[in-house]
Every structure is written in structure tokens, then in C-alpha cells.
mmCIF file of C-alpha atoms in Angstrom:
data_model
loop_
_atom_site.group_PDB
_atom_site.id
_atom_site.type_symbol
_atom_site.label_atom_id
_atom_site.label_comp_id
_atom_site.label_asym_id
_atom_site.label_seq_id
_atom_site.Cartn_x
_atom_site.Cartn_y
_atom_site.Cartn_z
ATOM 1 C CA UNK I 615 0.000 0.000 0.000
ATOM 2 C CA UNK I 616 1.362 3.325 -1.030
ATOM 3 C CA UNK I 617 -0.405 6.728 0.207
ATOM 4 C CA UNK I 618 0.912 9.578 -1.752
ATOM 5 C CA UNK I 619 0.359 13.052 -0.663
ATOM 6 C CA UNK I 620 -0.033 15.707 -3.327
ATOM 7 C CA UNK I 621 1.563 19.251 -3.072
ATOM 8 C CA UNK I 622 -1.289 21.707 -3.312
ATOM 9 C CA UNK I 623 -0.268 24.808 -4.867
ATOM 10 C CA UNK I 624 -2.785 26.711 -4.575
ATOM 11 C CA UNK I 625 -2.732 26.547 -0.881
ATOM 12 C CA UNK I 626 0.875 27.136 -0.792
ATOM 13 C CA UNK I 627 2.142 23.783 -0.783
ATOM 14 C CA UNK I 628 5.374 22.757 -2.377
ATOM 15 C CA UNK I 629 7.395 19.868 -2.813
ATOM 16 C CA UNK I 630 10.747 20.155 -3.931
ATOM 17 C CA UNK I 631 12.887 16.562 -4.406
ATOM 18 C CA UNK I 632 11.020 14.988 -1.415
ATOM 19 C CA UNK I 633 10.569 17.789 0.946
ATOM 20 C CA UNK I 634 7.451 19.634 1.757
ATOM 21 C CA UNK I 635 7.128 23.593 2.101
ATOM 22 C CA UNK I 636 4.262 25.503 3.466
ATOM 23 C CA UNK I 637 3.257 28.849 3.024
ATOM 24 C CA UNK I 638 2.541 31.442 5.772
ATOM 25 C CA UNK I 639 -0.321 33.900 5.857
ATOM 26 C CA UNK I 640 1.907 36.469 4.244
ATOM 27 C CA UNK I 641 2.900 34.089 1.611
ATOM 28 C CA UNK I 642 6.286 33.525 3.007
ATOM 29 C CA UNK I 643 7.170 29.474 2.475
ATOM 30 C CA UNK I 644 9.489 27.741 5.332
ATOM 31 C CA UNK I 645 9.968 23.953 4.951
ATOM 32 C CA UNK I 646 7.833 22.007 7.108
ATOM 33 C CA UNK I 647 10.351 21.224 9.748
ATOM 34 C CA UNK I 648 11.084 25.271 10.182
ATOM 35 C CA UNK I 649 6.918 26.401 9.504
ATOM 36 C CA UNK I 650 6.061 29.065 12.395
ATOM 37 C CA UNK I 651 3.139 26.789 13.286
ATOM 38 C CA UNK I 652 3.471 23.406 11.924
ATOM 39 C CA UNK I 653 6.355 22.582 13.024
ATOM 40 C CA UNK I 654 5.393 23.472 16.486
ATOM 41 C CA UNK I 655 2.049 21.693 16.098
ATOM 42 C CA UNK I 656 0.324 20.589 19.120
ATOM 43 C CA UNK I 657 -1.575 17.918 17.333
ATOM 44 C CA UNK I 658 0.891 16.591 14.334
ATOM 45 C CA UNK I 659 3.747 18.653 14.862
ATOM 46 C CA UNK I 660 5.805 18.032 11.624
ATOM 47 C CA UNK I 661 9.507 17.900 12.718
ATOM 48 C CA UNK I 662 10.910 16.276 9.299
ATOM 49 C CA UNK I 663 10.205 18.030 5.987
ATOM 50 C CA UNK I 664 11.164 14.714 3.827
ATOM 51 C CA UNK I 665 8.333 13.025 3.233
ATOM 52 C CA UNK I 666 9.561 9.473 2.737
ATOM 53 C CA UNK I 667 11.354 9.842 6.107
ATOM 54 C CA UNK I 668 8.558 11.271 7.809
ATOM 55 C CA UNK I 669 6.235 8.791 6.934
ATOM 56 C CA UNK I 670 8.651 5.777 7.354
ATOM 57 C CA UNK I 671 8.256 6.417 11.211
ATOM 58 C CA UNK I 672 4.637 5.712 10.699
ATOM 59 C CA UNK I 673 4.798 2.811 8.813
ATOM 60 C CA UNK I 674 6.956 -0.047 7.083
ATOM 61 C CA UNK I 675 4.939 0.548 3.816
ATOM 62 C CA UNK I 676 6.440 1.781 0.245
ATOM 63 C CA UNK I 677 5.412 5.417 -0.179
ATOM 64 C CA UNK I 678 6.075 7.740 -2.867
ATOM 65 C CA UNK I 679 5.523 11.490 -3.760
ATOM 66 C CA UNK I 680 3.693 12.726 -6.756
ATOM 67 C CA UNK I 681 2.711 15.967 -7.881
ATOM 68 C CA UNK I 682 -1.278 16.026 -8.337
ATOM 69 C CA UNK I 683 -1.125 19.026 -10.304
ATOM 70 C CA UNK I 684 0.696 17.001 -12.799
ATOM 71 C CA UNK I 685 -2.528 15.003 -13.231
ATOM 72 C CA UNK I 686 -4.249 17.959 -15.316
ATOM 73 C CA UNK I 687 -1.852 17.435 -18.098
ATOM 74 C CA UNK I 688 -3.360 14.494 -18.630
ATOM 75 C CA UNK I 689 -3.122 10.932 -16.998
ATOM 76 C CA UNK I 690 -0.109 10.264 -20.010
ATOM 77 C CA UNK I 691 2.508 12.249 -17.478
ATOM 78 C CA UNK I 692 2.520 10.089 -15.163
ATOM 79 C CA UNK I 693 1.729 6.654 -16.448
ATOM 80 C CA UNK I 694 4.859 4.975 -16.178
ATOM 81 C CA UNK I 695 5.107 5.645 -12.483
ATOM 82 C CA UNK I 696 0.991 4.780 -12.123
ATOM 83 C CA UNK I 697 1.617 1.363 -14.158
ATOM 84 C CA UNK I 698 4.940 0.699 -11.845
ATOM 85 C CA UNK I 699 2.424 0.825 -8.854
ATOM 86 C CA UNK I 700 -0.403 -1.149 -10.067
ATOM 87 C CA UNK I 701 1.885 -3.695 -12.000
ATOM 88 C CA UNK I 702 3.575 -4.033 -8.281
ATOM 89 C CA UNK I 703 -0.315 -4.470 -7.115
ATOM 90 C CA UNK I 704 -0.180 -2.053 -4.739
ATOM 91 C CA UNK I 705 -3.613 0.119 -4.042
ATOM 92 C CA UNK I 706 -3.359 4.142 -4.109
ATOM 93 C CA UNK I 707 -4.906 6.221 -2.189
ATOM 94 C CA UNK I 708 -4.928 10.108 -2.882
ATOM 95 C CA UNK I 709 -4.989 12.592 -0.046
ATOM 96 C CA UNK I 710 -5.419 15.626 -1.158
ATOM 97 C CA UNK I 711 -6.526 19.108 -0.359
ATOM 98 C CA UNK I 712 -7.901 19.903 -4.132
ATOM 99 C CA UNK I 713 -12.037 18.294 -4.011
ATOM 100 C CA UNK I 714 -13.310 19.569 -6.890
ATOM 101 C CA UNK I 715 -14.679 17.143 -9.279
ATOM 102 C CA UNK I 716 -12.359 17.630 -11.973
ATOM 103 C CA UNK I 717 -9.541 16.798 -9.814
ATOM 104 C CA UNK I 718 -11.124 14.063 -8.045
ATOM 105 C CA UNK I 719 -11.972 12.044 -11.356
ATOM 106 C CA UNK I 720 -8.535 12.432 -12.512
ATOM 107 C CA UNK I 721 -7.062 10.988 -9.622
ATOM 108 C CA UNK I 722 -9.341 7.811 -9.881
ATOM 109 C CA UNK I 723 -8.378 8.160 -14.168
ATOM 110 C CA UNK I 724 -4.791 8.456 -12.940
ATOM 111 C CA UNK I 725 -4.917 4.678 -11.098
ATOM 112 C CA UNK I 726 -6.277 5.061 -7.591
ATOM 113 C CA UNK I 727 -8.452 3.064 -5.584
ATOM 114 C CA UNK I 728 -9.777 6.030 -3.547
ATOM 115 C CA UNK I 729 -9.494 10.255 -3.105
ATOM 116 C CA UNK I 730 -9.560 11.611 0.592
ATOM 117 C CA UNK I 731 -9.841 15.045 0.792
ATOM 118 C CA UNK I 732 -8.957 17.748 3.605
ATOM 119 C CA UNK I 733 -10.003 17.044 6.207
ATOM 120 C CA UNK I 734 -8.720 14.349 6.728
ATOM 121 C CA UNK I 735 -10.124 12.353 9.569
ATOM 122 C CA UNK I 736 -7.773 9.643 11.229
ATOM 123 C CA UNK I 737 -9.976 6.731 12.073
ATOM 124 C CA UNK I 738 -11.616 7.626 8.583
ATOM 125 C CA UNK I 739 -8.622 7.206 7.047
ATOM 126 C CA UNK I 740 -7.762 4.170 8.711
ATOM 127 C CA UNK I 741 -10.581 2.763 7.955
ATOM 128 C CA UNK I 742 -10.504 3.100 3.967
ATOM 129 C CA UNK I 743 -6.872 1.776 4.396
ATOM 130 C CA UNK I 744 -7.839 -1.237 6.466
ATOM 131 C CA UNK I 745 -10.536 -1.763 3.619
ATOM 132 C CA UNK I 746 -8.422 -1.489 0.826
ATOM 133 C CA UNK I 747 -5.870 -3.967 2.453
ATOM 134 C CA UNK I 748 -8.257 -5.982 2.786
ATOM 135 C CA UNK I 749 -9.619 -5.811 -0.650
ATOM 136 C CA UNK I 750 -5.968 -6.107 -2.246
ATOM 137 C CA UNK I 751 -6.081 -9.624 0.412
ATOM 138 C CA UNK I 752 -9.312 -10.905 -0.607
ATOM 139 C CA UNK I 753 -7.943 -9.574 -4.632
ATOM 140 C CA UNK I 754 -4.829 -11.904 -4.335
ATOM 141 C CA UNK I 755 -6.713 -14.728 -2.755
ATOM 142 C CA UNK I 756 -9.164 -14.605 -5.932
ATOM 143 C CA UNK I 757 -6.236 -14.169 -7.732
ATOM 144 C CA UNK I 758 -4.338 -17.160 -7.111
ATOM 145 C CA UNK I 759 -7.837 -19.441 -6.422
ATOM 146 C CA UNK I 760 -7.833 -18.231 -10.542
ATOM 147 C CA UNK I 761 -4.866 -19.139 -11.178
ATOM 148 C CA UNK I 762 -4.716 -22.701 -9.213
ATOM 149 C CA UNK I 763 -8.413 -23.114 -10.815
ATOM 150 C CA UNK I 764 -7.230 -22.494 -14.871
ATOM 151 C CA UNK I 765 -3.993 -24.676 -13.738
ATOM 152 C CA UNK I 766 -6.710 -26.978 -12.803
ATOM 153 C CA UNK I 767 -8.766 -27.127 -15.866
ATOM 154 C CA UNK I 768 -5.203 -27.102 -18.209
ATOM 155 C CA UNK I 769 -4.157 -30.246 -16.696
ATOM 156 C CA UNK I 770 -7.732 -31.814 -16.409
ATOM 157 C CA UNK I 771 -7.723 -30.599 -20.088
ATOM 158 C CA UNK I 772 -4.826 -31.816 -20.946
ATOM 159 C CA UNK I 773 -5.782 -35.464 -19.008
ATOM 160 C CA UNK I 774 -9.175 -35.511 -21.283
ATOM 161 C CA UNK I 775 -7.041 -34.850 -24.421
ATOM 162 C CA UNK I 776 -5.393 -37.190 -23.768
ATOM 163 C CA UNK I 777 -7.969 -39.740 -22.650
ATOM 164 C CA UNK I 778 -9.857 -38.452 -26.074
ATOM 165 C CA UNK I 779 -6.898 -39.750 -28.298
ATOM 166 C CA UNK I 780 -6.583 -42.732 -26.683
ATOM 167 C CA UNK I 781 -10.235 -44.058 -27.189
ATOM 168 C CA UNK I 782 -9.480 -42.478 -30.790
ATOM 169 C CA UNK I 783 -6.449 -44.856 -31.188
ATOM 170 C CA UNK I 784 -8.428 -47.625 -29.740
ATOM 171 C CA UNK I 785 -11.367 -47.250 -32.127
ATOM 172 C CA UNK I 786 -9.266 -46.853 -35.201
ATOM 173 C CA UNK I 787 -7.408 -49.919 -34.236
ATOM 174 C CA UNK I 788 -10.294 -51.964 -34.410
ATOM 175 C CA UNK I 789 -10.844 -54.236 -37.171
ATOM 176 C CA UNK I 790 -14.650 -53.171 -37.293
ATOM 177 C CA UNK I 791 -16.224 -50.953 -38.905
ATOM 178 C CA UNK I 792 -17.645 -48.293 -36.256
ATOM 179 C CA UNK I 793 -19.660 -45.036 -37.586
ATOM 180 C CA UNK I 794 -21.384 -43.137 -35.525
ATOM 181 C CA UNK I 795 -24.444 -41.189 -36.541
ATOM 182 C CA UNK I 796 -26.859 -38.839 -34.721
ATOM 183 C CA UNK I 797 -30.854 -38.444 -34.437
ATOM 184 C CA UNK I 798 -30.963 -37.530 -38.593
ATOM 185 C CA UNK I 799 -28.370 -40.133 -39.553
ATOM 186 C CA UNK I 800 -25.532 -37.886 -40.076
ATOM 187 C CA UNK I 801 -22.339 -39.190 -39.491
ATOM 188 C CA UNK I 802 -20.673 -38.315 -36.674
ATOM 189 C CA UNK I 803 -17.854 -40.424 -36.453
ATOM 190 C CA UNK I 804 -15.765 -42.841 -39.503
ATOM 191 C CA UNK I 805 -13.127 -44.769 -38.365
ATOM 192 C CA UNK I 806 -10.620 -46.358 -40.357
ATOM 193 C CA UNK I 807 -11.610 -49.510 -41.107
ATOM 194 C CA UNK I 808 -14.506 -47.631 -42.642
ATOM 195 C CA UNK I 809 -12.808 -45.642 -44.823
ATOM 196 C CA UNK I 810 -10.350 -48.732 -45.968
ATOM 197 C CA UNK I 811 -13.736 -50.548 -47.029
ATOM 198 C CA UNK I 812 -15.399 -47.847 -48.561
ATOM 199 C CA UNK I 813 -12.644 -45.797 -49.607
ATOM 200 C CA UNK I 814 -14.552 -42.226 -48.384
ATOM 201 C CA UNK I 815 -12.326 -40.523 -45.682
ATOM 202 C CA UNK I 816 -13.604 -39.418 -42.284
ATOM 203 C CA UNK I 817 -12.914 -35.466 -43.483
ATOM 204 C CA UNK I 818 -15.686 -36.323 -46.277
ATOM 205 C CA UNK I 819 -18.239 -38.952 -44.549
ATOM 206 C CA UNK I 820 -18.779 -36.822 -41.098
ATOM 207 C CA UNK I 821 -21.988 -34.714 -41.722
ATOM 208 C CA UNK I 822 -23.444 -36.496 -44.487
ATOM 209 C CA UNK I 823 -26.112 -39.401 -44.047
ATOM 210 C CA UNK I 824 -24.698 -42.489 -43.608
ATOM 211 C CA UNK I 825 -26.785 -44.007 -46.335
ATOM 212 C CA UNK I 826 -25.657 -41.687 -48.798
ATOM 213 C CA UNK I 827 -21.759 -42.556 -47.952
ATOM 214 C CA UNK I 828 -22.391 -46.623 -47.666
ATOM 215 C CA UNK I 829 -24.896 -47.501 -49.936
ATOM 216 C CA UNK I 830 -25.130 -50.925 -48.598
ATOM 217 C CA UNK I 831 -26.352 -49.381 -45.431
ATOM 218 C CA UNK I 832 -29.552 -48.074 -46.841
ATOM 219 C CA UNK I 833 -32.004 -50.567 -45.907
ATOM 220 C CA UNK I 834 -30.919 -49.949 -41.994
ATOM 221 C CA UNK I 835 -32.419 -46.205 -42.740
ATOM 222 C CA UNK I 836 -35.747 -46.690 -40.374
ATOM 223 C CA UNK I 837 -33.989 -49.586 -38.478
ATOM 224 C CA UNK I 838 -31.625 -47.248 -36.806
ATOM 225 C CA UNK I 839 -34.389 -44.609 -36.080
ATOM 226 C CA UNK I 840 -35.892 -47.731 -33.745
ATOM 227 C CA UNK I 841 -33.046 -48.363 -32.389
ATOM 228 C CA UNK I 842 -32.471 -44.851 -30.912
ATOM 229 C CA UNK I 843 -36.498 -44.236 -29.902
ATOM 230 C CA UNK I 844 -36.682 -47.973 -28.218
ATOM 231 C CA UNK I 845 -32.765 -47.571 -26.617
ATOM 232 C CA UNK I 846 -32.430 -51.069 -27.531
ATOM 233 C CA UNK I 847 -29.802 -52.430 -29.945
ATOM 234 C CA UNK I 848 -30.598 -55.089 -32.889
ATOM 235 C CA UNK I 849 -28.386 -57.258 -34.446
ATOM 236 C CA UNK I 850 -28.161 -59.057 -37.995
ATOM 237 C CA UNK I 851 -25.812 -61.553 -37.680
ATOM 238 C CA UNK I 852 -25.445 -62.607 -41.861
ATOM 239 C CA UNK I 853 -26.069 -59.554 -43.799
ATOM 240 C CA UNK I 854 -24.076 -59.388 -47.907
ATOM 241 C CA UNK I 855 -23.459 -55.964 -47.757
ATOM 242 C CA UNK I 856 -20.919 -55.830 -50.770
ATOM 243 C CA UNK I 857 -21.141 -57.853 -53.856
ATOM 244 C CA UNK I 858 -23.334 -60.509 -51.863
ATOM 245 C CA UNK I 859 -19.748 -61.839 -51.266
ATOM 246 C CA UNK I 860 -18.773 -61.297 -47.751
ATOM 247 C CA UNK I 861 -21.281 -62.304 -44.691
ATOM 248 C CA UNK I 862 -21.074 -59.821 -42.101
ATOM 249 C CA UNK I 863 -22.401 -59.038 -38.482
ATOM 250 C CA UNK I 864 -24.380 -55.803 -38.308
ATOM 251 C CA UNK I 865 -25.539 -54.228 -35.353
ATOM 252 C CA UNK I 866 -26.935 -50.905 -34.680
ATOM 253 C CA UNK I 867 -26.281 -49.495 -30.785
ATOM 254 C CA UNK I 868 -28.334 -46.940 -29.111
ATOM 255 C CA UNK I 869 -26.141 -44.144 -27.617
ATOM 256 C CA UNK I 870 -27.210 -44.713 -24.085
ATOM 257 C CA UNK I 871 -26.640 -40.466 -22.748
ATOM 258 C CA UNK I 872 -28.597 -37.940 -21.832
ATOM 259 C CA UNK I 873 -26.761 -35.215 -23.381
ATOM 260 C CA UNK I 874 -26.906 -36.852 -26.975
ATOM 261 C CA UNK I 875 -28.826 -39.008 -29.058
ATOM 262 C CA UNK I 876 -27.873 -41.133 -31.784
ATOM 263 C CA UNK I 877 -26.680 -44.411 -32.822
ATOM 264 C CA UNK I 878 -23.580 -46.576 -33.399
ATOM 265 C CA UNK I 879 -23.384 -48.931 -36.862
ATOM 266 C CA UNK I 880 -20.599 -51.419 -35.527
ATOM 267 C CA UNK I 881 -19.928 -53.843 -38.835
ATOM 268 C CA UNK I 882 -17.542 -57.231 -38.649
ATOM 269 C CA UNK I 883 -16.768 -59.198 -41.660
ATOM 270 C CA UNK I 884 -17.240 -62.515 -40.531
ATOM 271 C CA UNK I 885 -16.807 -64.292 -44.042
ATOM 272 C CA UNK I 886 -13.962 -66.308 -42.506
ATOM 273 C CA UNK I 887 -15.670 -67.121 -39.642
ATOM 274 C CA UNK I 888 -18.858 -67.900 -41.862
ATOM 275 C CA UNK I 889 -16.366 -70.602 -43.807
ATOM 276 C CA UNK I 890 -14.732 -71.825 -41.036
ATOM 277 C CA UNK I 891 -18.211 -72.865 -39.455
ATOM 278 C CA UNK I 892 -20.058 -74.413 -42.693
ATOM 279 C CA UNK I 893 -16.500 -76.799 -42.787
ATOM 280 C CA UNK I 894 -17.327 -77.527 -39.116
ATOM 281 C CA UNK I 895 -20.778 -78.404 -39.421
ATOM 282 C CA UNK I 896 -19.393 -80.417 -42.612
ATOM 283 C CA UNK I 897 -17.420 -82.140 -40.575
ATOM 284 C CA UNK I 898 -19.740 -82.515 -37.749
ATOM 285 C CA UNK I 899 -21.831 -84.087 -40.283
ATOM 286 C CA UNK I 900 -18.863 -86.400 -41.677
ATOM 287 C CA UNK I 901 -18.714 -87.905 -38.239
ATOM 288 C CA UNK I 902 -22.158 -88.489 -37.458
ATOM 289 C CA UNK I 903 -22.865 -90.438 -40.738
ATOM 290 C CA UNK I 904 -19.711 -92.425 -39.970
ATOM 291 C CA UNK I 905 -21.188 -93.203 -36.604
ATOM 292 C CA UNK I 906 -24.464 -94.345 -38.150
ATOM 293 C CA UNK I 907 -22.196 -96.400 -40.764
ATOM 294 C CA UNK I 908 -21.186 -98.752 -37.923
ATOM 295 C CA UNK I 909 -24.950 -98.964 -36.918
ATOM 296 C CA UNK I 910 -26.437 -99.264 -40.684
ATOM 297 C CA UNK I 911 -23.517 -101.490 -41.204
ATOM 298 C CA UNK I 912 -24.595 -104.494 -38.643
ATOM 299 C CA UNK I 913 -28.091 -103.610 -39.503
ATOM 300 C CA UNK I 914 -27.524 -104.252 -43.023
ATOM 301 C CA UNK I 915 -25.279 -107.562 -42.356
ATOM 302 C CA UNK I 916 -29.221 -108.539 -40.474
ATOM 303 C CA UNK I 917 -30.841 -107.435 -43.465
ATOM 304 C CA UNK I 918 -28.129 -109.646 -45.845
ATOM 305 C CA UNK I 919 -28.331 -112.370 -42.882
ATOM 306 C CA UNK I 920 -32.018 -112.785 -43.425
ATOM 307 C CA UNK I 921 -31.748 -112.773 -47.661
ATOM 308 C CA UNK I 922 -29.104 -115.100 -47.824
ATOM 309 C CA UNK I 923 -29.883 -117.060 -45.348
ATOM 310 C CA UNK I 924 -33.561 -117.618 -46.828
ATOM 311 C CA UNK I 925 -31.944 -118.454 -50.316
ATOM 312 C CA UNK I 926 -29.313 -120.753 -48.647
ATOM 313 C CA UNK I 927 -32.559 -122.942 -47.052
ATOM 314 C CA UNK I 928 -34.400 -123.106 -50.562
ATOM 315 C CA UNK I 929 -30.405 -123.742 -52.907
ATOM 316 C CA UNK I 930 -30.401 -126.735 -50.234
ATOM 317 C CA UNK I 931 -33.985 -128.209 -50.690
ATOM 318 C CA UNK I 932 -33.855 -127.511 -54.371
ATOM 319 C CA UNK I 933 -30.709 -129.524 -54.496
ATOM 320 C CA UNK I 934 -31.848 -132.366 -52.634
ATOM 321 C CA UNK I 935 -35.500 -132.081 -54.508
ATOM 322 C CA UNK I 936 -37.296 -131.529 -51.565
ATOM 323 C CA UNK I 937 -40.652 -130.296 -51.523
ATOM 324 C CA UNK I 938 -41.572 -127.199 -50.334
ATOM 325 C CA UNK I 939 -44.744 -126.931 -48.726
ATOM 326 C CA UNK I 940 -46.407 -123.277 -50.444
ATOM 327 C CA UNK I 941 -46.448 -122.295 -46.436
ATOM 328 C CA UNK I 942 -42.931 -122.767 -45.891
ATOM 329 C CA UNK I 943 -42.104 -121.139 -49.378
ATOM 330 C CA UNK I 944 -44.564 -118.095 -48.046
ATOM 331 C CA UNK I 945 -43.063 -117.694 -45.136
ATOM 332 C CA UNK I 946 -39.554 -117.777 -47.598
ATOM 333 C CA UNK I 947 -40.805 -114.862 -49.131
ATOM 334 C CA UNK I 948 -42.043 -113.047 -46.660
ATOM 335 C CA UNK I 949 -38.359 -112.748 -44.357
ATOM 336 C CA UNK I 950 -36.850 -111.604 -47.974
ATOM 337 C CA UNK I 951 -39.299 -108.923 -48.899
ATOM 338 C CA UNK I 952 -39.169 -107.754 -44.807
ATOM 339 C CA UNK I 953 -35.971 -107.675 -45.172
ATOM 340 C CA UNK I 954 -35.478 -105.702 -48.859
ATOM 341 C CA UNK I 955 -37.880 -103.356 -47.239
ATOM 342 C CA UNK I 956 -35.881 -102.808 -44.294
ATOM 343 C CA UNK I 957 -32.877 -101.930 -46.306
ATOM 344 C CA UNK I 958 -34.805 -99.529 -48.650
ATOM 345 C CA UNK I 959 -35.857 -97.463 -45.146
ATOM 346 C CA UNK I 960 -31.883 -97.709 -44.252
ATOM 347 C CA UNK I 961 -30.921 -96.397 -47.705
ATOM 348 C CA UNK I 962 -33.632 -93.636 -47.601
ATOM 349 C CA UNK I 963 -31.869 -92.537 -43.851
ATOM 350 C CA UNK I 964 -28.324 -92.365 -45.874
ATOM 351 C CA UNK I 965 -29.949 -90.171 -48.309
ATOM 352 C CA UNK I 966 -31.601 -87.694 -45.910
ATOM 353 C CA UNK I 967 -28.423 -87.333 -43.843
ATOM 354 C CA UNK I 968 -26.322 -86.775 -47.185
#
């Protein structure tokens, strides 16, 4: 805090490198230490005429001297000095005998935080000091709560820039095909497994409808608009989206915030997997019939057991001339067409499974 006391010539006033001078009735000037009455003061007697000194026995604060009168040149003359004080953050206070209006704006135009005119009242003056102080307290407190607060948000900036780019990385390293797209199927996000398969880059999909950018996409137009008003995600699991070549998975997610709304297309190829699966079930397949082959196998030896073995009893009687009673020869008959009948049913299984 620096109080700075004005000469005031037109009361007779004068301050000459530091030192204060006083005029008498008769216009006579005597510096302050050697003024008739002053000096003598019963009140404030004023025993040193420097300034700086006097007021250094009052208090440990900076103080400085400026000629007020100065001030009607124009706040220009004495900017520097001004802008040395409030760059230092230090409040001013002018005391001053001049209270016109004129003079009093120019002080406040010329830096300070307050004008006290003679009179000047002690406790009063204390009092806007004590204030001030306070003020310049409560000022730097704010100042460095700022401070600490945007030191803050740059590192908590920094931490979500950070956190931004690595999702990014994550979701460009993906081999699906993510694209985001908001309530009017705009595009939003491309990452870049989308652009590899379509061969449109992020800088010209985002904006445009999704549709428009991957044709194959267009019959999900209403689908996606469900999927964002019932906040429920559908899947397609074998969708030919290019060429009807390559089976992929399509699903359509709901962005689950309150802030936005929108959806996320999330596309795998799963031709591979689509290939890989049809040669398991192939194989699945392979080794069930092979399993049944051991079953149809001793149910066709029956089958042959029952023929041949029929045939074998009628080669013998015919050889020895036997008769055959028409019963016996029915009953002949009868175990071979069972048994052609039963191996018809076991070839009609083979062909089913096949």
C-alpha cells in the first residue's frame, strides 16, 4: 500500500525533491520542519520536511511522492510511475486538499483506488486503508484461487485430451467398422476400417447421411431410427453388404446419454468365420454319418443275414429235390421282402443325412 500526498499549490504547498514547504499567511514558504506553526504543532507537529522519512516512522509501507497538479496534463505524465504501482499491485490512495470534481476524477483516471480530501479524519482514514488492504487480500486470494483453478482445468484438459486420443487410437485400431451417426443419420464419427472398405475418408463422410456414404447401409435407414427411440440395440448376424460376397455381423447401438442421441453402426466381416463354421458343421456331419455307418452297417449284415440265409434254405432243398410246402415257401418270401424293405428305409436314412 502506497499513500501519496499531493503538493497543493494553490494553498501554498510545495514539494521540492522529497521535501514539503508551506506557506505562511503572508505568503512567506518555510519547509515544514522550520513552519512558524506546523512545526510546532500541538496535534501533528511536523519535525521532518522529507516526506519518505517522515512517513517511514509511521509505517513499514512503500510510499512515494507525486505531484497532483501534474494530473491535469493528462493521466499520459505520469503513467509509467501509475503502471509501476499497479503492476507491483499495490492500491493508491490520494490525499489531497484539491475536491473539486475535476480533480477528483482524474485521480481515480490516474490509477487510484480512492481520493480523501482535507479534512482528513484519522480513524476515517484508517478505515478506507484497512478496507483497501483488505480488498488487495481478498484480490490476491481470488487471484491465485484463478490461477490454481485455470492450472486446474489445463491439466484436467490436458488429461481428457489425452484420454480423447486414446479411445481415438483404440477405435481406429479396431478391425470393425464403427460409424457413428446422430438423431438424422448424419455421421458423426468414420473410423478407419470404414474408410479402408469404402474408400470415403472421415474429413468427407462426417456430416453427411450415412446411407448416402455406404450404400449398402440403406435398408438400416428406419432400423436405426428404432433403435435410438426404443434404446435397444438389434443385431443381424449374416447380412451381404458388398457384392453378396462377404457375410457380415451388423448391429446398430443406441447411444445410451442424456446429453446426446444417436446411434452406433458397428460392422464385422465374418466371411472367414462364416467358412470356417459351414466346414465344421461339414465335418460334424462327416462324423455323425460315420457313426451311423457302424450302426447301418450291422443292420444291413441282419438285413443280408435274413436274404441269404432264406436263399441258402431253398439252394439246399432244391438240391436235394425236396418239396416245399407253399407255407414254408410263403413264409420264404415273406423274411426276404421284410428284409429288402428294411434296407430300402436304411438307404432312404443315408440319403436324408447326405
Amino acid at each position: 500500500f502506497i499513500p501519496i500526498l499531493p503538493a497543493a499549490i494553490k494553498i501554498g504547498r510545495y514539494t521540492v525533491f522529497g521535501n514539503h514547504f508551506a506557506a505562511v499567511g503572508d505568503g512567506e514558504v518555510f519547509r515544514l520542519d522550520r513552519h512558524p506553526s506546523m512545526a510546532n504543532h500541538p496535534v501533528t507537529p511536523m519535525v521532518e520536511a522529507d516526506l519518505r522519512k517522515h512517513l517511514a516512522t509511521q509505517t513499514d509501507l512503500r510510499s512515494g511522492l507525486i505531484n497532483i497538479l501534474e494530473i491535469r496534463k493528462g493521466p499520459q505524465q505520469i503513467h509509467s510511475r501509475i503502471d509501476e504501482l499497479i503492476a507491483a499491485e499495490v492500491p493508491i490512495i490520494f490525499l489531497s486538499a484539491l475536491s473539486n470534481t475535476e480533480d477528483i476524477v482524474q485521480g481515480f483516471e490516474a490509477g487510484a483506488v480512492d481520493y480523501v480530501t482535507k479534512p482528513i479524519q484519522k480513524d476515517e482514514l484508517l478505515s478506507r486503508i484497512n478496507t483497501h488492504l483488505t480488498i488487495r487480500t481478498l484480490h490476491k486470494q481470488l487471484q491465485n484461487y484463478n490461477e490454481e483453478l485455470e492450472e486446474t482445468v489445463s491439466i484436467r484438459t490436458k488429461e481428457l485430451q489425452k484420454t480423447k486420443t486414446y479411445l481415438y487410437n483404440i477405435i481406429n485400431s479396431m478391425p470393425s467398422i464403427l460409424i457413428g451417426v446422430d438423431v438424422n443419420g448424419r455421421i458423426t464419427h468414420w473410423n478407419k476400417s470404414a474408410e479402408f472398405k469404402t474408400g470415403a475418408t472421415s474429413q468427407n463422410a462426417i456430416g453427411q447421411p450415412f446411407w448416402e456414404i455406404f450404400k449398402s447401409l440403406e435398408k438400416y435407414k428406419q432400423i436405426y431410427m428404432d433403435v435410438i427411440k426404443n434404446k435397444k440395440e438389434l443385431t443381424f448376424p449374416k447380412e451381404k453388404l458388398k457384392d453378396n460376397r462377404y457375410c457380415n455381423s451388423v448391429t446398430i447401438f443406441p447411444l445410451l446419454t442424456n446429453a446426446d442421441e444417436g446411434a452406433v453402426i458397428r460392422i464385422d466381416d465374418i466371411t472367414e468365420f462364416e467358412i470356417m463354421e459351414n466346414q465344421l458343421r461339414q465335418a460334424q456331419k462327416m462324423e455323425t454319418i460315420g457313426t451311423l455307418a457302424g450302426g447301418l452297417a450291422h443292420d444291413f449284415n441282419n438285413v443280408l443275414g435274413g436274404i441269404i440265409g432264406t436263399l441258402s434254405l431253398l439252394k439246399v432243398k432244391m438240391s436235394r429235390k425236396q418239396e416245399i410246402p407253399d407255407e414254408m415257401m410263403s413264409d420264404f418270401i415273406e423274411t426276404m421282402s421284410n428284409s429288402g424293405k428294411r434296407a430300402t428305409q436304411m438307404v432312404q436314412q443315408l440319403l436324408t443325412l447326405a
